[in-house]
C-alpha atoms as an extended CHARMM CRD file, in Angstrom:
* protein
*
       208  EXT
         1         1  MET       CA             98.5190000000      -51.1940000000      -58.6260000000  PROA      1               0.0000000000
         2         2  LYS       CA             97.1950000000      -54.4120000000      -58.0680000000  PROA      2               0.0000000000
         3         3  ILE       CA             99.6530000000      -57.5010000000      -58.2070000000  PROA      3               0.0000000000
         4         4  LYS       CA             98.2870000000      -61.1160000000      -59.1100000000  PROA      4               0.0000000000
         5         5  VAL       CA            101.0490000000      -63.9770000000      -58.9680000000  PROA      5               0.0000000000
         6         6  CYS       CA             99.7630000000      -66.6030000000      -61.1710000000  PROA      6               0.0000000000
         7         7  GLY       CA            100.5390000000      -70.4270000000      -61.7660000000  PROA      7               0.0000000000
         8         8  MET       CA            101.2410000000      -71.1200000000      -57.8890000000  PROA      8               0.0000000000
         9         9  LYS       CA            100.9120000000      -74.8300000000      -56.7250000000  PROA      9               0.0000000000
        10        10  ASP       CA            103.1850000000      -75.3060000000      -53.6550000000  PROA      10              0.0000000000
        11        11  GLY       CA            101.7850000000      -74.5180000000      -50.1150000000  PROA      11              0.0000000000
        12        12  GLU       CA            105.1130000000      -73.0880000000      -48.7390000000  PROA      12              0.0000000000
        13        13  ASN       CA            106.2330000000      -70.9040000000      -52.0800000000  PROA      13              0.0000000000
        14        14  ILE       CA            102.3510000000      -69.8020000000      -51.8710000000  PROA      14              0.0000000000
        15        15  ARG       CA            103.0280000000      -68.6470000000      -48.1840000000  PROA      15              0.0000000000
        16        16  GLN       CA            106.3540000000      -66.9130000000      -49.2100000000  PROA      16              0.0000000000
        17        17  VAL       CA            104.8460000000      -64.9570000000      -52.0140000000  PROA      17              0.0000000000
        18        18  SER       CA            101.9320000000      -64.1300000000      -49.5460000000  PROA      18              0.0000000000
        19        19  GLY       CA            104.5550000000      -61.9410000000      -47.6420000000  PROA      19              0.0000000000
        20        20  LEU       CA            105.3460000000      -59.6780000000      -50.4130000000  PROA      20              0.0000000000
        21        21  SER       CA            102.0400000000      -57.8740000000      -50.0130000000  PROA      21              0.0000000000
        22        22  VAL       CA            100.6540000000      -59.0800000000      -53.1510000000  PROA      22              0.0000000000
        23        23  ASP       CA             96.6840000000      -59.1590000000      -53.8960000000  PROA      23              0.0000000000
        24        24  TYR       CA             95.7150000000      -62.1280000000      -55.9990000000  PROA      24              0.0000000000
        25        25  ILE       CA             97.1490000000      -65.7040000000      -55.9360000000  PROA      25              0.0000000000
        26        26  GLY       CA             96.2680000000      -67.6310000000      -59.3800000000  PROA      26              0.0000000000
        27        27  LEU       CA             95.5890000000      -71.0150000000      -59.1580000000  PROA      27              0.0000000000
        28        28  HSD       CA             96.0110000000      -73.0000000000      -62.7800000000  PROA      28              0.0000000000
        29        29  PHE       CA             93.1900000000      -75.6040000000      -63.2550000000  PROA      29              0.0000000000
        30        30  CYS       CA             94.0140000000      -76.3430000000      -67.1330000000  PROA      30              0.0000000000
        31        31  ALA       CA             94.9410000000      -80.0990000000      -67.1030000000  PROA      31              0.0000000000
        32        32  ASP       CA             97.6750000000      -79.5020000000      -69.8920000000  PROA      32              0.0000000000
        33        33  SER       CA             99.7800000000      -77.2650000000      -67.4130000000  PROA      33              0.0000000000
        34        34  PRO       CA            102.8210000000      -78.0100000000      -65.6330000000  PROA      34              0.0000000000
        35        35  ARG       CA            101.1740000000      -75.8700000000      -62.8690000000  PROA      35              0.0000000000
        36        36  HSD       CA             97.8770000000      -77.7230000000      -62.8060000000  PROA      36              0.0000000000
        37        37  VAL       CA             96.6080000000      -77.6730000000      -59.1430000000  PROA      37              0.0000000000
        38        38  THR       CA             95.0030000000      -80.9070000000      -58.2700000000  PROA      38              0.0000000000
        39        39  MET       CA             92.6420000000      -81.6330000000      -55.7970000000  PROA      39              0.0000000000
        40        40  LEU       CA             95.2260000000      -82.9000000000      -53.3080000000  PROA      40              0.0000000000
        41        41  SER       CA             96.5500000000      -81.5810000000      -50.0140000000  PROA      41              0.0000000000
        42        42  THR       CA             99.2670000000      -79.1440000000      -50.4510000000  PROA      42              0.0000000000
        43        43  HSD       CA             99.5770000000      -77.9400000000      -46.8320000000  PROA      43              0.0000000000
        44        44  ALA       CA             99.1090000000      -74.2760000000      -48.3220000000  PROA      44              0.0000000000
        45        45  GLY       CA             96.4390000000      -73.0680000000      -46.1490000000  PROA      45              0.0000000000
        46        46  ILE       CA             94.8870000000      -71.0960000000      -49.0150000000  PROA      46              0.0000000000
        47        47  ILE       CA             93.8490000000      -74.4810000000      -50.9350000000  PROA      47              0.0000000000
        48        48  PRO       CA             91.6010000000      -77.3170000000      -48.8870000000  PROA      48              0.0000000000
        49        49  ASP       CA             93.5420000000      -79.2960000000      -46.7410000000  PROA      49              0.0000000000
        50        50  ARG       CA             94.1590000000      -80.3900000000      -43.2770000000  PROA      50              0.0000000000
        51        51  GLY       CA             97.4390000000      -78.7260000000      -42.7170000000  PROA      51              0.0000000000
        52        52  ARG       CA             99.0510000000      -75.2240000000      -41.7280000000  PROA      52              0.0000000000
        53        53  SER       CA             96.9380000000      -72.2690000000      -42.7560000000  PROA      53              0.0000000000
        54        54  MET       CA             98.0740000000      -68.9860000000      -43.8530000000  PROA      54              0.0000000000
        55        55  SER       CA             98.1300000000      -66.1700000000      -41.0980000000  PROA      55              0.0000000000
        56        56  ALA       CA             94.8860000000      -64.4420000000      -40.4070000000  PROA      56              0.0000000000
        57        57  GLU       CA             96.2650000000      -61.3580000000      -42.3110000000  PROA      57              0.0000000000
        58        58  ALA       CA             97.3500000000      -62.9810000000      -45.3100000000  PROA      58              0.0000000000
        59        59  SER       CA             94.1770000000      -65.2150000000      -45.8500000000  PROA      59              0.0000000000
        60        60  SER       CA             92.0070000000      -62.4250000000      -45.4250000000  PROA      60              0.0000000000
        61        61  SER       CA             93.5840000000      -60.0020000000      -47.7430000000  PROA      61              0.0000000000
        62        62  ILE       CA             94.6540000000      -62.0330000000      -50.8630000000  PROA      62              0.0000000000
        63        63  GLN       CA             92.3380000000      -63.2270000000      -52.9570000000  PROA      63              0.0000000000
        64        64  LYS       CA             92.3210000000      -66.6430000000      -55.1130000000  PROA      64              0.0000000000
        65        65  VAL       CA             91.7910000000      -66.5260000000      -58.9080000000  PROA      65              0.0000000000
        66        66  GLY       CA             91.0980000000      -69.7680000000      -60.6020000000  PROA      66              0.0000000000
        67        67  VAL       CA             92.3040000000      -69.9260000000      -64.3640000000  PROA      67              0.0000000000
        68        68  PHE       CA             90.3960000000      -72.0150000000      -66.3020000000  PROA      68              0.0000000000
        69        69  THR       CA             90.9440000000      -72.4370000000      -70.4220000000  PROA      69              0.0000000000
        70        70  ASN       CA             87.7680000000      -73.9810000000      -72.0730000000  PROA      70              0.0000000000
        71        71  GLU       CA             86.6370000000      -76.2330000000      -69.3100000000  PROA      71              0.0000000000
        72        72  MET       CA             83.2310000000      -77.8660000000      -68.7430000000  PROA      72              0.0000000000
        73        73  PRO       CA             81.1380000000      -75.7180000000      -66.3800000000  PROA      73              0.0000000000
        74        74  GLN       CA             80.6110000000      -78.1300000000      -63.5850000000  PROA      74              0.0000000000
        75        75  ASN       CA             84.5930000000      -78.7810000000      -63.1630000000  PROA      75              0.0000000000
        76        76  ILE       CA             84.6460000000      -74.5700000000      -63.0340000000  PROA      76              0.0000000000
        77        77  ILE       CA             81.8500000000      -74.6740000000      -60.3290000000  PROA      77              0.0000000000
        78        78  THR       CA             83.4810000000      -77.4200000000      -58.2920000000  PROA      78              0.0000000000
        79        79  ARG       CA             86.5330000000      -75.8990000000      -58.1180000000  PROA      79              0.0000000000
        80        80  ALA       CA             85.1200000000      -72.5130000000      -57.4380000000  PROA      80              0.0000000000
        81        81  VAL       CA             83.1200000000      -74.1010000000      -54.3900000000  PROA      81              0.0000000000
        82        82  THR       CA             86.3660000000      -76.5920000000      -53.2220000000  PROA      82              0.0000000000
        83        83  PHE       CA             88.8080000000      -73.8060000000      -53.5020000000  PROA      83              0.0000000000
        84        84  GLY       CA             86.7380000000      -70.9950000000      -52.0870000000  PROA      84              0.0000000000
        85        85  LEU       CA             87.5740000000      -69.0010000000      -55.3130000000  PROA      85              0.0000000000
        86        86  ASP       CA             87.0940000000      -65.3300000000      -55.2840000000  PROA      86              0.0000000000
        87        87  ILE       CA             87.6020000000      -64.7620000000      -58.9400000000  PROA      87              0.0000000000
        88        88  ILE       CA             87.3140000000      -67.1170000000      -62.0130000000  PROA      88              0.0000000000
        89        89  GLN       CA             89.6250000000      -65.9860000000      -64.8420000000  PROA      89              0.0000000000
        90        90  LEU       CA             88.7230000000      -67.7440000000      -68.3700000000  PROA      90              0.0000000000
        91        91  ASN       CA             91.1630000000      -67.7430000000      -70.7390000000  PROA      91              0.0000000000
        92        92  GLY       CA             89.8150000000      -69.8280000000      -73.6810000000  PROA      92              0.0000000000
        93        93  GLU       CA             87.0430000000      -69.3610000000      -76.1740000000  PROA      93              0.0000000000
        94        94  GLU       CA             84.0490000000      -69.1170000000      -73.5210000000  PROA      94              0.0000000000
        95        95  THR       CA             81.1610000000      -67.1810000000      -74.6990000000  PROA      95              0.0000000000
        96        96  PRO       CA             79.3870000000      -64.4600000000      -72.7600000000  PROA      96              0.0000000000
        97        97  THR       CA             76.4080000000      -66.7000000000      -72.3010000000  PROA      97              0.0000000000
        98        98  LEU       CA             78.4860000000      -69.5230000000      -70.5520000000  PROA      98              0.0000000000
        99        99  ILE       CA             79.7830000000      -66.6090000000      -68.0890000000  PROA      99              0.0000000000
       100       100  ARG       CA             76.2390000000      -65.3610000000      -67.5700000000  PROA      100             0.0000000000
       101       101  ASN       CA             74.9010000000      -69.1550000000      -66.7910000000  PROA      101             0.0000000000
       102       102  LEU       CA             77.8980000000      -69.8250000000      -64.2090000000  PROA      102             0.0000000000
       103       103  ARG       CA             77.3030000000      -66.5720000000      -62.6250000000  PROA      103             0.0000000000
       104       104  ALA       CA             73.5360000000      -67.3940000000      -62.3320000000  PROA      104             0.0000000000
       105       105  THR       CA             74.7500000000      -70.5000000000      -60.9660000000  PROA      105             0.0000000000
       106       106  LEU       CA             77.0500000000      -69.5580000000      -58.4170000000  PROA      106             0.0000000000
       107       107  VAL       CA             75.7830000000      -66.0210000000      -57.0330000000  PROA      107             0.0000000000
       108       108  PRO       CA             74.1120000000      -65.5910000000      -54.9660000000  PROA      108             0.0000000000
       109       109  ASN       CA             73.3850000000      -68.5370000000      -53.0870000000  PROA      109             0.0000000000
       110       110  ILE       CA             76.8890000000      -70.3020000000      -53.3390000000  PROA      110             0.0000000000
       111       111  CYS       CA             79.5590000000      -67.8150000000      -54.0050000000  PROA      111             0.0000000000
       112       112  PRO       CA             77.5340000000      -64.6490000000      -53.3230000000  PROA      112             0.0000000000
       113       113  VAL       CA             80.5500000000      -62.1490000000      -54.4730000000  PROA      113             0.0000000000
       114       114  ILE       CA             82.4790000000      -64.3340000000      -57.1010000000  PROA      114             0.0000000000
       115       115  GLN       CA             84.0790000000      -62.5100000000      -60.1020000000  PROA      115             0.0000000000
       116       116  PHE       CA             84.6210000000      -63.1430000000      -63.7760000000  PROA      116             0.0000000000
       117       117  TRP       CA             87.8410000000      -62.3210000000      -65.4760000000  PROA      117             0.0000000000
       118       118  LYS       CA             88.3330000000      -62.9220000000      -69.2630000000  PROA      118             0.0000000000
       119       119  LYS       CA             91.5870000000      -62.8720000000      -71.2840000000  PROA      119             0.0000000000
       120       120  ALA       CA             91.0890000000      -60.7260000000      -74.6930000000  PROA      120             0.0000000000
       121       121  LYS       CA             92.4940000000      -58.1230000000      -76.6970000000  PROA      121             0.0000000000
       122       122  PRO       CA             91.9630000000      -54.4710000000      -76.2230000000  PROA      122             0.0000000000
       123       123  GLN       CA             90.4010000000      -54.1280000000      -79.2670000000  PROA      123             0.0000000000
       124       124  LYS       CA             86.5830000000      -53.8410000000      -79.4980000000  PROA      124             0.0000000000
       125       125  GLU       CA             86.1530000000      -56.8940000000      -81.8060000000  PROA      125             0.0000000000
       126       126  SER       CA             87.6100000000      -59.2130000000      -78.7740000000  PROA      126             0.0000000000
       127       127  TYR       CA             86.5150000000      -57.6810000000      -75.6040000000  PROA      127             0.0000000000
       128       128  GLY       CA             83.6150000000      -55.8540000000      -76.6470000000  PROA      128             0.0000000000
       129       129  LYS       CA             80.9200000000      -58.8320000000      -76.0580000000  PROA      129             0.0000000000
       130       130  TYR       CA             82.2070000000      -59.5830000000      -72.8720000000  PROA      130             0.0000000000
       131       131  GLU       CA             81.9310000000      -56.1340000000      -71.5170000000  PROA      131             0.0000000000
       132       132  HSD       CA             78.3760000000      -56.6380000000      -69.7920000000  PROA      132             0.0000000000
       133       133  ALA       CA             79.5220000000      -60.1830000000      -68.6000000000  PROA      133             0.0000000000
       134       134  VAL       CA             82.8020000000      -59.7880000000      -66.8230000000  PROA      134             0.0000000000
       135       135  GLU       CA             84.3670000000      -57.5920000000      -63.8310000000  PROA      135             0.0000000000
       136       136  ALA       CA             87.6490000000      -57.2720000000      -65.5850000000  PROA      136             0.0000000000
       137       137  PHE       CA             89.9140000000      -58.0590000000      -68.9360000000  PROA      137             0.0000000000
       138       138  ILE       CA             93.6370000000      -59.8750000000      -69.1360000000  PROA      138             0.0000000000
       139       139  PHE       CA             95.1370000000      -58.3320000000      -71.8110000000  PROA      139             0.0000000000
       140       140  ASP       CA             98.8030000000      -59.6020000000      -72.9800000000  PROA      140             0.0000000000
       141       141  MET       CA            101.8740000000      -56.9440000000      -72.5130000000  PROA      141             0.0000000000
       142       142  LYS       CA            102.7910000000      -57.6460000000      -75.9900000000  PROA      142             0.0000000000
       143       143  ASP       CA             99.3550000000      -56.3010000000      -77.0540000000  PROA      143             0.0000000000
       144       144  ILE       CA            100.8560000000      -52.9990000000      -75.2880000000  PROA      144             0.0000000000
       145       145  ASN       CA            100.9900000000      -50.9150000000      -78.3330000000  PROA      145             0.0000000000
       146       146  PHE       CA             96.8430000000      -51.5740000000      -79.0000000000  PROA      146             0.0000000000
       147       147  LEU       CA             96.5610000000      -50.2670000000      -75.2770000000  PROA      147             0.0000000000
       148       148  SER       CA             95.2110000000      -46.9460000000      -76.8770000000  PROA      148             0.0000000000
       149       149  GLU       CA             92.4400000000      -48.6500000000      -78.6920000000  PROA      149             0.0000000000
       150       150  TYR       CA             90.7260000000      -50.1310000000      -75.4200000000  PROA      150             0.0000000000
       151       151  GLU       CA             87.6700000000      -48.0650000000      -74.4450000000  PROA      151             0.0000000000
       152       152  GLY       CA             86.1210000000      -50.3230000000      -72.3470000000  PROA      152             0.0000000000
       153       153  THR       CA             84.8220000000      -49.2450000000      -68.9780000000  PROA      153             0.0000000000
       154       154  LYS       CA             85.8640000000      -52.4370000000      -67.3240000000  PROA      154             0.0000000000
       155       155  PRO       CA             89.5170000000      -52.3880000000      -65.4210000000  PROA      155             0.0000000000
       156       156  PHE       CA             92.5200000000      -54.5460000000      -67.1640000000  PROA      156             0.0000000000
       157       157  PHE       CA             95.2670000000      -56.5630000000      -66.0460000000  PROA      157             0.0000000000
       158       158  LEU       CA             98.6220000000      -56.9140000000      -68.1090000000  PROA      158             0.0000000000
       159       159  CYS       CA             99.9910000000      -60.2670000000      -68.3090000000  PROA      159             0.0000000000
       160       160  GLY       CA            103.0110000000      -61.8300000000      -70.2490000000  PROA      160             0.0000000000
       161       161  THR       CA            106.8570000000      -62.5740000000      -69.8490000000  PROA      161             0.0000000000
       162       162  PHE       CA            108.0890000000      -59.6160000000      -67.8460000000  PROA      162             0.0000000000
       163       163  THR       CA            111.5830000000      -59.2090000000      -66.9000000000  PROA      163             0.0000000000
       164       164  GLU       CA            113.2650000000      -56.6740000000      -64.6350000000  PROA      164             0.0000000000
       165       165  LYS       CA            113.5630000000      -54.2010000000      -67.7280000000  PROA      165             0.0000000000
       166       166  ASP       CA            109.9190000000      -53.9050000000      -68.1200000000  PROA      166             0.0000000000
       167       167  ALA       CA            109.4380000000      -52.1890000000      -64.7910000000  PROA      167             0.0000000000
       168       168  GLU       CA            109.9070000000      -48.8020000000      -65.8780000000  PROA      168             0.0000000000
       169       169  SER       CA            107.1920000000      -49.2350000000      -68.8200000000  PROA      169             0.0000000000
       170       170  ILE       CA            104.7870000000      -50.4770000000      -66.8280000000  PROA      170             0.0000000000
       171       171  ARG       CA            105.1490000000      -47.4830000000      -64.3790000000  PROA      171             0.0000000000
       172       172  ASN       CA            105.0400000000      -45.2350000000      -67.4600000000  PROA      172             0.0000000000
       173       173  ILE       CA            101.2450000000      -46.7060000000      -68.6440000000  PROA      173             0.0000000000
       174       174  ARG       CA             98.7960000000      -44.1080000000      -68.3620000000  PROA      174             0.0000000000
       175       175  HSD       CA             95.7680000000      -45.2730000000      -69.1210000000  PROA      175             0.0000000000
       176       176  PRO       CA             92.8540000000      -45.0580000000      -66.3980000000  PROA      176             0.0000000000
       177       177  GLN       CA             91.9760000000      -48.7130000000      -66.5320000000  PROA      177             0.0000000000
       178       178  LEU       CA             94.9360000000      -50.4360000000      -66.0720000000  PROA      178             0.0000000000
       179       179  ALA       CA             94.1870000000      -52.1960000000      -62.7100000000  PROA      179             0.0000000000
       180       180  GLY       CA             97.4840000000      -54.0750000000      -62.4310000000  PROA      180             0.0000000000
       181       181  ILE       CA            100.0370000000      -56.7420000000      -63.3920000000  PROA      181             0.0000000000
       182       182  ASP       CA             99.9710000000      -60.6360000000      -63.6240000000  PROA      182             0.0000000000
       183       183  LEU       CA            103.2480000000      -62.1340000000      -62.6840000000  PROA      183             0.0000000000
       184       184  SER       CA            103.4180000000      -65.8070000000      -63.7880000000  PROA      184             0.0000000000
       185       185  THR       CA            106.5830000000      -67.6680000000      -65.5880000000  PROA      185             0.0000000000
       186       186  SER       CA            109.0620000000      -64.8740000000      -65.7730000000  PROA      186             0.0000000000
       187       187  PHE       CA            110.0260000000      -65.4760000000      -62.0350000000  PROA      187             0.0000000000
       188       188  GLU       CA            110.0300000000      -69.3070000000      -61.5970000000  PROA      188             0.0000000000
       189       189  SER       CA            112.6000000000      -71.2590000000      -60.7640000000  PROA      189             0.0000000000
       190       190  GLN       CA            110.6370000000      -74.1810000000      -62.0120000000  PROA      190             0.0000000000
       191       191  PRO       CA            107.1970000000      -74.5610000000      -63.0700000000  PROA      191             0.0000000000
       192       192  GLY       CA            104.8370000000      -73.6420000000      -60.3420000000  PROA      192             0.0000000000
       193       193  ILE       CA            107.6060000000      -72.6340000000      -58.3050000000  PROA      193             0.0000000000
       194       194  LYS       CA            108.2630000000      -68.5810000000      -57.7340000000  PROA      194             0.0000000000
       195       195  ASP       CA            111.6720000000      -67.3880000000      -57.1120000000  PROA      195             0.0000000000
       196       196  ILE       CA            111.0950000000      -65.2010000000      -54.1530000000  PROA      196             0.0000000000
       197       197  GLU       CA            113.9560000000      -63.1950000000      -54.3710000000  PROA      197             0.0000000000
       198       198  ARG       CA            113.4730000000      -62.1510000000      -58.3270000000  PROA      198             0.0000000000
       199       199  LEU       CA            110.0170000000      -61.5100000000      -57.6990000000  PROA      199             0.0000000000
       200       200  LYS       CA            110.5920000000      -59.2390000000      -54.7360000000  PROA      200             0.0000000000
       201       201  ALA       CA            113.1620000000      -57.0320000000      -56.3030000000  PROA      201             0.0000000000
       202       202  PHE       CA            111.0420000000      -56.6110000000      -59.5290000000  PROA      202             0.0000000000
       203       203  LEU       CA            107.8200000000      -55.4700000000      -57.0380000000  PROA      203             0.0000000000
       204       204  ASP       CA            110.3360000000      -52.9820000000      -55.6820000000  PROA      204             0.0000000000
       205       205  LEU       CA            111.0650000000      -51.3360000000      -59.3050000000  PROA      205             0.0000000000
       206       206  LEU       CA            107.6790000000      -51.0820000000      -59.8100000000  PROA      206             0.0000000000
       207       207  LYS       CA            107.4430000000      -48.9020000000      -56.6250000000  PROA      207             0.0000000000
       208       208  ASN       CA            110.4500000000      -46.7710000000      -57.4750000000  PROA      208             0.0000000000
């Protein structure tokens, strides 16, 4: 199961999380979020700065996901290039046409292998129109009872306010398209800062 840790903004905290064998680091580019990542240096290595870089192992294995909500296309493109994003995650009312236009602008000359993920609901009327526009979906854990309705061909990640009590429920999900989980606010000591010990304990529970 793939693990995405989202809403990160502190360089040292990003380095600590990168040591937990996670697969994706999520950076929020939503201006009204307390986890909003600015263009300022944070010495993370994973985002543009002149400070220390992450280890070669972490930088080559962890993918960067930029999270946007109803953002202007030019701003999405600028951040994809500046931050070297591997994935663009869209959480708003973005249309399939906008996604196709972004892809046509970025691929192959600017970001040859960038992917697009879309937050939706597992019902056909929500995800259906995006099936041919994205590589993966984000579904909220609160919609877990509707996962049986998802008959799409694209993988999905579950997000939500997870706690340690959810680990067993997640392990027991047998949907063939479940790719992983998206962890964010549940494991924070303050906005944008993850509690490394709690996060590690939860990841250990998922493995058992």
